[in-house]
CSV table of N, CA and C in Angstrom, one decimal:
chain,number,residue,atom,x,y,z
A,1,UNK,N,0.8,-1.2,0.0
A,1,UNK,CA,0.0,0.0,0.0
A,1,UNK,C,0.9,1.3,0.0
A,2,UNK,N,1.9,1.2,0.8
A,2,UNK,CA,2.8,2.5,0.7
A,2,UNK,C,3.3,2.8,-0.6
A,3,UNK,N,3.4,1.6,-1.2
A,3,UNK,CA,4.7,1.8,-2.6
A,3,UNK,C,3.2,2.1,-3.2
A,4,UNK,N,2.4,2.1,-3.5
A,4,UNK,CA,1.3,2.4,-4.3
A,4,UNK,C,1.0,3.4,-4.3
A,5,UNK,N,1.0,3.9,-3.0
A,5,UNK,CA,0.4,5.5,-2.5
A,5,UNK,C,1.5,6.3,-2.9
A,6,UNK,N,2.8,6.0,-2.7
A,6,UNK,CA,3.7,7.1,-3.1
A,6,UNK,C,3.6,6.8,-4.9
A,7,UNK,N,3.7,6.0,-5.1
A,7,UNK,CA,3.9,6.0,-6.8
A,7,UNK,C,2.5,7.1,-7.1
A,8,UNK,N,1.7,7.0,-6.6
A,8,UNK,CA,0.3,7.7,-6.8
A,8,UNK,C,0.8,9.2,-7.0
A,9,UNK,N,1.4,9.6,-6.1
A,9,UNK,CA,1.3,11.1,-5.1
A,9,UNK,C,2.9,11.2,-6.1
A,10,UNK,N,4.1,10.6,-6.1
A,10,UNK,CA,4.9,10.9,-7.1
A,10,UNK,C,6.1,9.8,-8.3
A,11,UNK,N,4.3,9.9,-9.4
A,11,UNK,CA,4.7,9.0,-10.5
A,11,UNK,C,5.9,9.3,-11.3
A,12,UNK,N,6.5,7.9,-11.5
A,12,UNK,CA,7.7,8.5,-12.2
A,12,UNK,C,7.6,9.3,-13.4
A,13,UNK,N,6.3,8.6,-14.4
A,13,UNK,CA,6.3,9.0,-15.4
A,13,UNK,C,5.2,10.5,-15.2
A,14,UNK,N,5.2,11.7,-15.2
A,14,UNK,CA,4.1,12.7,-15.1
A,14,UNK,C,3.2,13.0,-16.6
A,15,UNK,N,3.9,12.5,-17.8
A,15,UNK,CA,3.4,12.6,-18.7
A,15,UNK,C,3.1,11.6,-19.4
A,16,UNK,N,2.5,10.8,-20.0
A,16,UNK,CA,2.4,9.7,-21.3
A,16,UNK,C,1.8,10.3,-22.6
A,17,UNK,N,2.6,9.9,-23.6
A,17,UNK,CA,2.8,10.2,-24.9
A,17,UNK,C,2.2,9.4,-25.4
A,18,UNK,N,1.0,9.0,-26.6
A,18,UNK,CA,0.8,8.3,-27.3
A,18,UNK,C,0.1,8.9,-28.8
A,19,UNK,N,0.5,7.9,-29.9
A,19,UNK,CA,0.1,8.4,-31.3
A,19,UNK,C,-0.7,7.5,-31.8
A,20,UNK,N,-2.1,8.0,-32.6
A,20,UNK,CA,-3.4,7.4,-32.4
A,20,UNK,C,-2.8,6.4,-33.9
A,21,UNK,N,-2.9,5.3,-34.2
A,21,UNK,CA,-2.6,4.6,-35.2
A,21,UNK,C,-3.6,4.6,-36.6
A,22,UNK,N,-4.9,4.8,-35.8
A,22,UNK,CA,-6.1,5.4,-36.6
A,22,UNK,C,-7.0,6.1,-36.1
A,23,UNK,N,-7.8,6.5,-36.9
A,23,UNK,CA,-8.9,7.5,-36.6
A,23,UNK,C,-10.0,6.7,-35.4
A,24,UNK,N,-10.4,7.5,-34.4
A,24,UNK,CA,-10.7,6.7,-33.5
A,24,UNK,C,-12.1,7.8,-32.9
A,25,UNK,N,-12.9,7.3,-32.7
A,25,UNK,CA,-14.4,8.4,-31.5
A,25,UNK,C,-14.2,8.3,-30.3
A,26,UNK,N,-13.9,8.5,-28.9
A,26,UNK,CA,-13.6,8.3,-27.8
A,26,UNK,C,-15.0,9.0,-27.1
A,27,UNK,N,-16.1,8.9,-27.0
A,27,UNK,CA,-17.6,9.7,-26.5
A,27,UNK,C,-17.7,10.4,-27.5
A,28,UNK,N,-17.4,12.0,-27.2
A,28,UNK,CA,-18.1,12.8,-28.4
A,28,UNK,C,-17.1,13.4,-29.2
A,29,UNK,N,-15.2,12.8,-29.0
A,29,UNK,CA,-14.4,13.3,-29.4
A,29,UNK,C,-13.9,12.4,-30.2
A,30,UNK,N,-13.4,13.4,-31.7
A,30,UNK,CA,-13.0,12.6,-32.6
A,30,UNK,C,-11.2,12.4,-32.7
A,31,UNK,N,-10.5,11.7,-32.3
A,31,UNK,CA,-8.7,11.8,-33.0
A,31,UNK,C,-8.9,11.0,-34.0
A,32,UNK,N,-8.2,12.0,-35.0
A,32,UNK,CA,-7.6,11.5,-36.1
A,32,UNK,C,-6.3,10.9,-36.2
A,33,UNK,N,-6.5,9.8,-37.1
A,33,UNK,CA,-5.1,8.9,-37.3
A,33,UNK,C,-3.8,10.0,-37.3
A,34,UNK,N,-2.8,9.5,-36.2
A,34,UNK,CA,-1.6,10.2,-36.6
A,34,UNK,C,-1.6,11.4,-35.5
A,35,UNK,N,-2.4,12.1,-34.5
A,35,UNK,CA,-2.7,12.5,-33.6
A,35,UNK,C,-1.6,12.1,-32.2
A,36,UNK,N,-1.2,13.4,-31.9
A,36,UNK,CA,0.0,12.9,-30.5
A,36,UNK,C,-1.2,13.4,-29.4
A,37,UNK,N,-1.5,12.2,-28.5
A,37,UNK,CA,-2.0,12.3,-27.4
A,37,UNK,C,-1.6,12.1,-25.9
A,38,UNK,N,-1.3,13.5,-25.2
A,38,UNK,CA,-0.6,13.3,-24.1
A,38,UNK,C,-1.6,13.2,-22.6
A,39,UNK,N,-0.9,12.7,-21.9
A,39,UNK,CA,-2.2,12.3,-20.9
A,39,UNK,C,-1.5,12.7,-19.9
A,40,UNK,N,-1.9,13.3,-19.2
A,40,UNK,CA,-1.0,14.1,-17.7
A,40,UNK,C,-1.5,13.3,-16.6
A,41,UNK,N,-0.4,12.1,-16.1
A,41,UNK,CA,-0.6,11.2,-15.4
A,41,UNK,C,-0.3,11.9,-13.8
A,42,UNK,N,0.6,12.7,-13.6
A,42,UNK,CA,0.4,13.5,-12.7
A,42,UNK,C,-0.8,14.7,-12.0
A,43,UNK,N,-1.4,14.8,-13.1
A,43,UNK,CA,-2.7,15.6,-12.9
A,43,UNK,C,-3.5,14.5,-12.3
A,44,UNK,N,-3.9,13.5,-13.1
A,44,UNK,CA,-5.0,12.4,-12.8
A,44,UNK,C,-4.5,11.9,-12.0
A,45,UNK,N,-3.7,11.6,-11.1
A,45,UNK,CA,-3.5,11.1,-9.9
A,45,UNK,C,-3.5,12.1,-8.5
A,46,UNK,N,-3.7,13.4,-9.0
A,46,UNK,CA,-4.0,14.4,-7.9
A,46,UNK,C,-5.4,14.9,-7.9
A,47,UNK,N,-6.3,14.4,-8.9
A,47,UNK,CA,-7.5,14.8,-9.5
A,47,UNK,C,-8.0,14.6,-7.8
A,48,UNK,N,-9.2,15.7,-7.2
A,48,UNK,CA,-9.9,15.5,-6.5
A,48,UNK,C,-11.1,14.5,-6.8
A,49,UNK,N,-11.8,14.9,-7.9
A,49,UNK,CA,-12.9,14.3,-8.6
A,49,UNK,C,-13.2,13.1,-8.6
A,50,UNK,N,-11.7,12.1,-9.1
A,50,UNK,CA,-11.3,10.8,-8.8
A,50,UNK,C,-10.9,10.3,-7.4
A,51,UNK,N,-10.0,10.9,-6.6
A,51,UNK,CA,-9.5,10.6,-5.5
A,51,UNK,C,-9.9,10.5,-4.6
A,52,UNK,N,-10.9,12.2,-4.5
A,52,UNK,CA,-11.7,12.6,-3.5
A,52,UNK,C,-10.7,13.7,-2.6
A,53,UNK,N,-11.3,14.0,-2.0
A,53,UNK,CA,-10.7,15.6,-1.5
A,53,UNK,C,-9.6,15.2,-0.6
A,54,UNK,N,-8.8,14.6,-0.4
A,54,UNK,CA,-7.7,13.8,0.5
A,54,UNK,C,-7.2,13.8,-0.6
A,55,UNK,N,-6.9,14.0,-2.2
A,55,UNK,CA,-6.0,13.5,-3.2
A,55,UNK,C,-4.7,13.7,-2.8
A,56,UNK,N,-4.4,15.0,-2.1
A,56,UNK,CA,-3.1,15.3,-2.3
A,56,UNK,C,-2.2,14.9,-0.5
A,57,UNK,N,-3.3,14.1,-0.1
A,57,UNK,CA,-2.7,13.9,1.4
A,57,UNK,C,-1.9,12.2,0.9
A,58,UNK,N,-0.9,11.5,1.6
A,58,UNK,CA,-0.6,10.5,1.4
A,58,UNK,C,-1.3,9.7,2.8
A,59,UNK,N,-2.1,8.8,1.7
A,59,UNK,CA,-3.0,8.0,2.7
A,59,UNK,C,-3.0,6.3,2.3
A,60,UNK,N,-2.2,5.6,2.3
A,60,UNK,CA,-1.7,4.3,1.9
A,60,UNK,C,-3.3,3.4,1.8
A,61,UNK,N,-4.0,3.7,3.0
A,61,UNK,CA,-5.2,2.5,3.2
A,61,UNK,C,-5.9,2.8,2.0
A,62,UNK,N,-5.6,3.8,1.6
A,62,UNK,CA,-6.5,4.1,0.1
A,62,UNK,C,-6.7,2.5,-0.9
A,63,UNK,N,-5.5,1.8,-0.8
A,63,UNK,CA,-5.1,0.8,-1.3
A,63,UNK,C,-5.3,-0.3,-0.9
A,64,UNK,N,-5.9,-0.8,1.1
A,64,UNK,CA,-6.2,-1.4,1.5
A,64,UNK,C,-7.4,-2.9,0.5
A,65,UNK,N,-7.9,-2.3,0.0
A,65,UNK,CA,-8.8,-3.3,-1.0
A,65,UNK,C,-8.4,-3.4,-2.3
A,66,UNK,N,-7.0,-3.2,-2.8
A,66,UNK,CA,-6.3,-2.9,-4.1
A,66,UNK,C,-6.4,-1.7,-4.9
A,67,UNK,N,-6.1,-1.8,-5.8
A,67,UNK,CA,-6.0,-0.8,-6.8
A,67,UNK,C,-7.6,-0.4,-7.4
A,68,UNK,N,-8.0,-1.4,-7.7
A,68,UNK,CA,-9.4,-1.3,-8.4
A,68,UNK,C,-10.6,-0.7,-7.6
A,69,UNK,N,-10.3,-0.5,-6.1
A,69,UNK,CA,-11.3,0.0,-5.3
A,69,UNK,C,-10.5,1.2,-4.2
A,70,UNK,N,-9.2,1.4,-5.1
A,70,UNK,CA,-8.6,2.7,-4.5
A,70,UNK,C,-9.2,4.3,-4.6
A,71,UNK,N,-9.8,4.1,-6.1
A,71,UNK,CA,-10.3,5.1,-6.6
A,71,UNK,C,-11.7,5.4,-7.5
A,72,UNK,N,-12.3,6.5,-8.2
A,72,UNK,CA,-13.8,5.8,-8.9
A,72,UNK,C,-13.4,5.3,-10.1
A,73,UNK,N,-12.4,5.3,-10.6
A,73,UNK,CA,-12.1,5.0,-11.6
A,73,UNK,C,-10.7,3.9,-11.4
A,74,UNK,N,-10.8,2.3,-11.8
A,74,UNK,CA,-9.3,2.3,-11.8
A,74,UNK,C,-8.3,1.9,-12.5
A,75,UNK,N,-8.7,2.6,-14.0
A,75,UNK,CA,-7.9,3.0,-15.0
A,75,UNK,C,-7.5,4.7,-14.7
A,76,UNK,N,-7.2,5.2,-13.4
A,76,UNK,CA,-7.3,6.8,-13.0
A,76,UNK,C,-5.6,6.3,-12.6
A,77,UNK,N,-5.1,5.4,-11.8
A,77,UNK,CA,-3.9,4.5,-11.5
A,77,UNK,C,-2.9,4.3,-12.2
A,78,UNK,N,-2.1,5.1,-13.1
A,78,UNK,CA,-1.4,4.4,-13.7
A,78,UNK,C,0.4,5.1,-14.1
A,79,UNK,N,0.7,4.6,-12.8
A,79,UNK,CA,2.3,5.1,-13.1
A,79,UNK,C,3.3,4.4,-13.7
A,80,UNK,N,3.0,3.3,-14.1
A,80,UNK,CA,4.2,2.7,-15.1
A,80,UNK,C,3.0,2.5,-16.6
A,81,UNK,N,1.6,3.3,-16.9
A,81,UNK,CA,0.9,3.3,-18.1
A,81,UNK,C,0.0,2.5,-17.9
A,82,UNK,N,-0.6,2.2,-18.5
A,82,UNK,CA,-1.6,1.2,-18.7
A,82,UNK,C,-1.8,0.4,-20.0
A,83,UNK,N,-2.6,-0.9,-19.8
A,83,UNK,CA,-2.6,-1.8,-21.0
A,83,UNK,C,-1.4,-2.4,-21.7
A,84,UNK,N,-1.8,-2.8,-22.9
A,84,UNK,CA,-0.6,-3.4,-23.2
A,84,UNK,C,0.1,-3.3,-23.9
A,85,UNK,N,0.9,-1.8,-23.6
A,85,UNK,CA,2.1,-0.7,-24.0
A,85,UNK,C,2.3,-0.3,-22.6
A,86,UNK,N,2.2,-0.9,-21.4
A,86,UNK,CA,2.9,-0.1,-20.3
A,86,UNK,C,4.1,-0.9,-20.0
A,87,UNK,N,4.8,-0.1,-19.4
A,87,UNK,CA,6.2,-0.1,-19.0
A,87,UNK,C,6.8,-1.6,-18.4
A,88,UNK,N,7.8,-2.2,-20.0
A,88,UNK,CA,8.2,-3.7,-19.2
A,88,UNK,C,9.4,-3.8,-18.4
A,89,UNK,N,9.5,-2.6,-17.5
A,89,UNK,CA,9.7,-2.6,-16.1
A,89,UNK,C,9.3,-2.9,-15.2
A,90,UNK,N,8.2,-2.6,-15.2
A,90,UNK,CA,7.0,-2.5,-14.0
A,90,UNK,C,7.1,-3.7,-13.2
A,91,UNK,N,7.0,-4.3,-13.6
A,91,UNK,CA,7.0,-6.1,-12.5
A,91,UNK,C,8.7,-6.1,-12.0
A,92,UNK,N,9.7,-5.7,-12.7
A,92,UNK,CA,11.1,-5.6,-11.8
A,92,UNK,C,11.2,-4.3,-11.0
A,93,UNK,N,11.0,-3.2,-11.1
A,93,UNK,CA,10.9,-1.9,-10.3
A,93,UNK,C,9.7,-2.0,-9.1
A,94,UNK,N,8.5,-2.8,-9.3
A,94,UNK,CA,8.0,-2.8,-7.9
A,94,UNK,C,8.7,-3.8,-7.5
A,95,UNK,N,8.8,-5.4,-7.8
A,95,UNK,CA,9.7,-6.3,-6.9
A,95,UNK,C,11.1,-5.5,-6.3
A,96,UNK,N,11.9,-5.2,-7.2
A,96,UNK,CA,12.9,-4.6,-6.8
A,96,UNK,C,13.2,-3.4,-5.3
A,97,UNK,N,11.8,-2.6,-6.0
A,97,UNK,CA,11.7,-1.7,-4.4
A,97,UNK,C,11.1,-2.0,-3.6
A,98,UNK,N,10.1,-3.3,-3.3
A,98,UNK,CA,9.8,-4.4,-2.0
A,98,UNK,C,11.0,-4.9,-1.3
A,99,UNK,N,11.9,-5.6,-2.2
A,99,UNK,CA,13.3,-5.9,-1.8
A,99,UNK,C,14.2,-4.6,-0.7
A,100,UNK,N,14.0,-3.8,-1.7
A,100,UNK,CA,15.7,-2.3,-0.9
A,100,UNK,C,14.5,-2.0,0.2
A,101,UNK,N,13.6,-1.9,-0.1
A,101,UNK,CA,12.7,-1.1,0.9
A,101,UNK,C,12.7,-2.3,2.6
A,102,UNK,N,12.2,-3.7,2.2
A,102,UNK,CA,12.5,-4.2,3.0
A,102,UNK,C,13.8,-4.5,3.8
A,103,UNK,N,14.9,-4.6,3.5
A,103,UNK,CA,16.2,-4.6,3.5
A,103,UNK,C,16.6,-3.0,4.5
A,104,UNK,N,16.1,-2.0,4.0
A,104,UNK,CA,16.3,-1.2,4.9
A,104,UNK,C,15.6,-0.7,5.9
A,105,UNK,N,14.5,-1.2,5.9
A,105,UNK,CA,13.6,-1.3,6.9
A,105,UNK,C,13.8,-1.9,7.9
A,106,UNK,N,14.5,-3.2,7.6
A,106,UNK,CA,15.4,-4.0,8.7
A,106,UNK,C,16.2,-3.6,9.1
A,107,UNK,N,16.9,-2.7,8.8
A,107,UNK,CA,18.2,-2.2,9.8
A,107,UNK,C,17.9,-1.1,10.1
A,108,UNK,N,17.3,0.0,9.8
A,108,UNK,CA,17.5,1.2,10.0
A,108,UNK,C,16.2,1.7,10.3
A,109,UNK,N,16.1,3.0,10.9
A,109,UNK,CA,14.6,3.6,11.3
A,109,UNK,C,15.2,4.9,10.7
A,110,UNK,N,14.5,5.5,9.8
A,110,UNK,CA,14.0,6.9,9.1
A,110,UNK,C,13.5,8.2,9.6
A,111,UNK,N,14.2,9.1,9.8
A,111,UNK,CA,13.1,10.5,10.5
A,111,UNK,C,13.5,11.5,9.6
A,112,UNK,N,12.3,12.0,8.9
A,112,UNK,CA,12.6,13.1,8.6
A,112,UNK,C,13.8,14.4,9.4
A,113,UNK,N,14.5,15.2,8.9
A,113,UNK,CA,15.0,16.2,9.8
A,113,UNK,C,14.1,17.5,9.6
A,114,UNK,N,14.6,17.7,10.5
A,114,UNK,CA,13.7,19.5,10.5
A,114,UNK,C,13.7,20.0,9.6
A,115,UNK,N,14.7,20.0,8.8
A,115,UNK,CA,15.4,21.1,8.2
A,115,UNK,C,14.2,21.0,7.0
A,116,UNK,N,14.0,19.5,6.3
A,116,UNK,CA,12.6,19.4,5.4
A,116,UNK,C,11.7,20.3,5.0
A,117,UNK,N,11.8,21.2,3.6
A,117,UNK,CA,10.4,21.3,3.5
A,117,UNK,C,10.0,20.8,1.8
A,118,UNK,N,8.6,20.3,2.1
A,118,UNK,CA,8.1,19.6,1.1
A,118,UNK,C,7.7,20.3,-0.2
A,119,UNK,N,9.2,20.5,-1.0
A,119,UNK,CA,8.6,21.3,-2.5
A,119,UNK,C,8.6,20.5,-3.7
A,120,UNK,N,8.0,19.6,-4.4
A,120,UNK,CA,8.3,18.7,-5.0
A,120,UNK,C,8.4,19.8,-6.6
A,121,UNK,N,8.6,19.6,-7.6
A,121,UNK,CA,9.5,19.7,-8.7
A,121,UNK,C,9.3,19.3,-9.7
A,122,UNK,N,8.7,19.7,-10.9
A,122,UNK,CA,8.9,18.8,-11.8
A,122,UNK,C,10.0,19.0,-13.1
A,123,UNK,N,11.1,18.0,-13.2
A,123,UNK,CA,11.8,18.4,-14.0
A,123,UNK,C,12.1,17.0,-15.0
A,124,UNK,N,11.4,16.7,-15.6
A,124,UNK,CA,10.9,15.8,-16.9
A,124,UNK,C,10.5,14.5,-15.8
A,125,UNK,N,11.1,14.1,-14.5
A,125,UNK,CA,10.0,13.3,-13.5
A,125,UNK,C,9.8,14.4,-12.5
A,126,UNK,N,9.1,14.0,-11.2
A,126,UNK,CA,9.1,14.4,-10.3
A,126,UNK,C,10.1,14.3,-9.1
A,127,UNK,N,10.5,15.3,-8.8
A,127,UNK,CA,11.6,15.4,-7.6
A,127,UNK,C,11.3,16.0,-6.2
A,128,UNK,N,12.4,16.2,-5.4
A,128,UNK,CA,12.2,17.3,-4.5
A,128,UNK,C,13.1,18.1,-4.7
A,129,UNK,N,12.7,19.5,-4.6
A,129,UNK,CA,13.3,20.4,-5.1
A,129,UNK,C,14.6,21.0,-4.0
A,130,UNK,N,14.9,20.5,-2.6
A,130,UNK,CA,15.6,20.5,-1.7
A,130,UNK,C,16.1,19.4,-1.0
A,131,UNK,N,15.9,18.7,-1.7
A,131,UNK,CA,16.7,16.9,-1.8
A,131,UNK,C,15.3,16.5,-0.5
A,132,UNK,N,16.1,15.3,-0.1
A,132,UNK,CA,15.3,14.7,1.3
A,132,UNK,C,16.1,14.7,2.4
A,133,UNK,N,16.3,15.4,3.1
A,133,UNK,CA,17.4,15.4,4.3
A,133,UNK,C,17.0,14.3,5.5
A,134,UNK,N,17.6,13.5,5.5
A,134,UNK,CA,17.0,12.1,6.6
A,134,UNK,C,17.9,11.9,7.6
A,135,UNK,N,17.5,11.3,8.6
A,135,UNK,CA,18.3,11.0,9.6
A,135,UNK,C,17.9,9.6,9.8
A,136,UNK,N,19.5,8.5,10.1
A,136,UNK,CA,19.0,7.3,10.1
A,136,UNK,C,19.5,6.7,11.6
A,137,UNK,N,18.6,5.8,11.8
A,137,UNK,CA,19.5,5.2,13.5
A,137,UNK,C,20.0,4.0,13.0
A,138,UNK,N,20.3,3.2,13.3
A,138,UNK,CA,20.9,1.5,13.3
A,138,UNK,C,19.7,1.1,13.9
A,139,UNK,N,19.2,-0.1,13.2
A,139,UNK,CA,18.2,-0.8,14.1
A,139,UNK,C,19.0,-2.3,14.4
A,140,UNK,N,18.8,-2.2,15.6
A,140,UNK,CA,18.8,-3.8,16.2
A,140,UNK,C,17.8,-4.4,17.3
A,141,UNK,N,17.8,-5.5,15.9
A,141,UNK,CA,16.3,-6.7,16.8
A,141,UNK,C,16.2,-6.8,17.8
């Protein structure tokens, strides 16, 4: 649920790029074949409308019943894309950061420092715009 909620709050990808192959009606809108359609994946994951008025708070239980009943929509979810052109990363970058994440979870406990303030950034992903300043202890069992 954490790794969910932060991918939510800050996706790697903020934009997705796609080019329509053919002429297509999507409700009452027409793209024409050959059409660059960009979809602002960081907007839609901050959307109130979908999220509900907590969008921009980081609230993991959102995720408690999965993805599909995180939000009203849950094709609104999608930080490595959706369907089947999304990112053939995706299954090694979440295993992967279940792994480091676990791993340092085991040794160490995390505090923000004071000094923190939360400006996040966008400079082609999402950053913080004054790093993360952390303080770490040694954890033993």
């Amino acid at each position: 649920m954490i790794l969910l909620e932060s991918l939510r709050l800050y996706t790697p990808a903020t934009l997705l790029a796609r080019e329509a192959f053919s002429s297509i009606k999507v409700g009452d809108l027409e793209i024409p074949k050959g059409l660059s359609v960009w979809v602002p994946v960081l907007a839609i994951h901050h959307d109130k409308t979908i999220w509900g008025e907590d969008a921009d708070e980081f609230k993991p239980e959102r995720f408690s019943e999965g993805v599909a009943k995180a939000c009203k929509n849950p094709m609104a979810f999608m930080p490595f894309s959706f369907g089947p052109r999304n990112c053939v990363g995706q299954n090694f970058a979440m295993m992967e950061a279940k792994i480091v994440l676990c791993m340092l979870l085991s040794q160490f406990r995390f505090h923000l420092s004071p000094s923190y303030r939360h400006a996040p950034i966008c400079i082609l992903t999402l950053q913080p715009k004054h790093g993360v300043p952390i303080i770490l202890r040694h954890f033993r069992p």
